[in-house]
Amino acid sequence: KNQVEQSPQSLIILEGKNCTLQCNYTVSPFSNLRWYKQDTGRGPVSLTIMTFSENTKSNGRYTATLDADTKQSSLHITASQLSDSASYICVVSIKNQAGTALIFGKGTTLSVSS
Amino acid sequence: DAGVIQSPRHEVTEMGQEVTLRCKPISGHNSLFWYRQTMMRGLELLIYFNNNVPIDDSGMPEDRFSAKMPNASFSTLKIQPSEPRDSAVYFCASNQETGTLSEAFFGQGTRLTVV
């Protein structure tokens, strides 16, 4: 069964601190892995997309890593800001003859406090 | 482009009533997805279309749920009859398949409350 598991479920950190969110997946056939940020009351917005051959990708203070052998990914946030408070969702894309579908993790809720 | 447009943004209805959610994908995108999001289960894929054809509807929870895509610029998700456990935020997303790194864009969602 295609699954995406994220940890921790929630996280509280102080402004300025770093944090790392984890994602494990069992998905086949793997196409790519994405990290989305979802602010309260909004739809998810893509942060990074990585293919099988990519190990790391950065988007500003966000850095995602991918280990395709262990089927793990992480999202590292550097020097957190209050605006980073949101849900971060790991999404794995599968692509077959029928088309493409996205398998979502349940997300990690990050709260950044001053 | 205005992005993926969903309507209504909020819907409150009584149990047993029919509910229709609407989605206009980004022009030129050939895939459309319907998702449901709850606190307990996160984002769940309900159904997705490719070139207006339903590809995988295995996520549709019951026969009370149905989705159509009569043309490339419009899709509906219908619940009939609605039940309180259908209360959730329903998202529509679209993308243009251009190889491996196709980007999916989400609408703002429809918050459905069934009382």
Short mmCIF file of C-alpha atoms in Angstrom, two decimals, chain A residues 9 31-32 34 36 38 41-46 49-51 54 57 89 91 93-96 98-106, chain B residues 9 31 33 35 37 39-45 48 50 55-56 91 93 95 97 99-109 111:
data_model
loop_
_atom_site.label_atom_id
_atom_site.label_comp_id
_atom_site.label_asym_id
_atom_site.label_seq_id
_atom_site.Cartn_x
_atom_site.Cartn_y
_atom_site.Cartn_z
CA GLN A 9 3.02 15.26 14.31
CA SER A 31 8.25 9.73 -9.45
CA ASN A 32 9.18 12.60 -7.20
CA ARG A 34 7.57 17.31 -2.71
CA TYR A 36 4.32 21.63 0.74
CA GLN A 38 -0.03 24.94 4.16
CA GLY A 41 -7.24 28.32 5.84
CA ARG A 42 -5.22 28.11 2.63
CA GLY A 43 -4.37 25.45 0.10
CA PRO A 44 -0.94 23.78 0.13
CA VAL A 45 1.88 25.59 -1.67
CA SER A 46 4.91 23.77 -3.03
CA ILE A 49 10.35 19.04 -5.64
CA MET A 50 13.01 16.34 -5.90
CA THR A 51 13.43 13.44 -8.29
CA GLU A 54 18.46 14.39 -6.32
CA LYS A 57 17.32 20.96 -2.78
CA ILE A 89 3.21 18.17 4.19
CA VAL A 91 3.94 14.38 -0.80
CA SER A 93 4.16 11.42 -6.60
CA ILE A 94 3.52 8.17 -8.41
CA LYS A 95 3.42 8.01 -12.16
CA ASN A 96 2.25 5.12 -14.23
CA ALA A 98 -2.69 5.88 -16.21
CA GLY A 99 -1.28 9.17 -15.07
CA THR A 100 0.09 10.88 -11.99
CA ALA A 101 -1.27 10.85 -8.45
CA LEU A 102 -0.01 12.50 -5.29
CA ILE A 103 0.15 10.60 -2.00
CA PHE A 104 0.07 12.94 0.98
CA GLY A 105 1.46 12.54 4.46
CA LYS A 106 -0.67 13.87 7.31
CA ARG B 9 -15.45 28.86 -0.19
CA SER B 31 -4.82 16.67 -14.72
CA PHE B 33 -7.45 16.14 -8.46
CA TYR B 35 -8.83 15.94 -2.12
CA GLN B 37 -8.74 17.21 4.35
CA MET B 39 -7.74 16.85 11.19
CA MET B 40 -7.86 13.11 11.76
CA ARG B 41 -6.94 11.84 8.30
CA GLY B 42 -5.04 14.70 6.69
CA LEU B 43 -5.28 15.10 2.92
CA GLU B 44 -6.90 12.18 1.12
CA LEU B 45 -7.07 11.77 -2.63
CA TYR B 48 -8.28 12.34 -10.26
CA ASN B 50 -6.46 13.06 -16.80
CA ILE B 55 -8.39 7.66 -13.86
CA ASP B 56 -8.62 6.55 -10.25
CA PHE B 91 -9.45 20.84 -2.23
CA ALA B 93 -5.73 20.76 -7.61
CA ASN B 95 -1.25 20.23 -13.00
CA GLU B 97 2.13 16.81 -16.90
CA GLY B 99 7.62 15.00 -17.32
CA THR B 100 8.69 14.12 -13.84
CA LEU B 101 8.60 17.53 -12.21
CA SER B 102 5.03 18.51 -12.97
CA GLU B 103 3.83 21.00 -10.37
CA ALA B 104 0.41 20.68 -8.78
CA PHE B 105 -1.41 23.84 -7.81
CA PHE B 106 -4.17 23.88 -5.23
CA GLY B 107 -7.29 25.95 -4.92
CA GLN B 108 -8.26 27.66 -1.69
CA GLY B 109 -10.59 24.84 -0.76
CA ARG B 111 -15.03 24.20 3.83
#
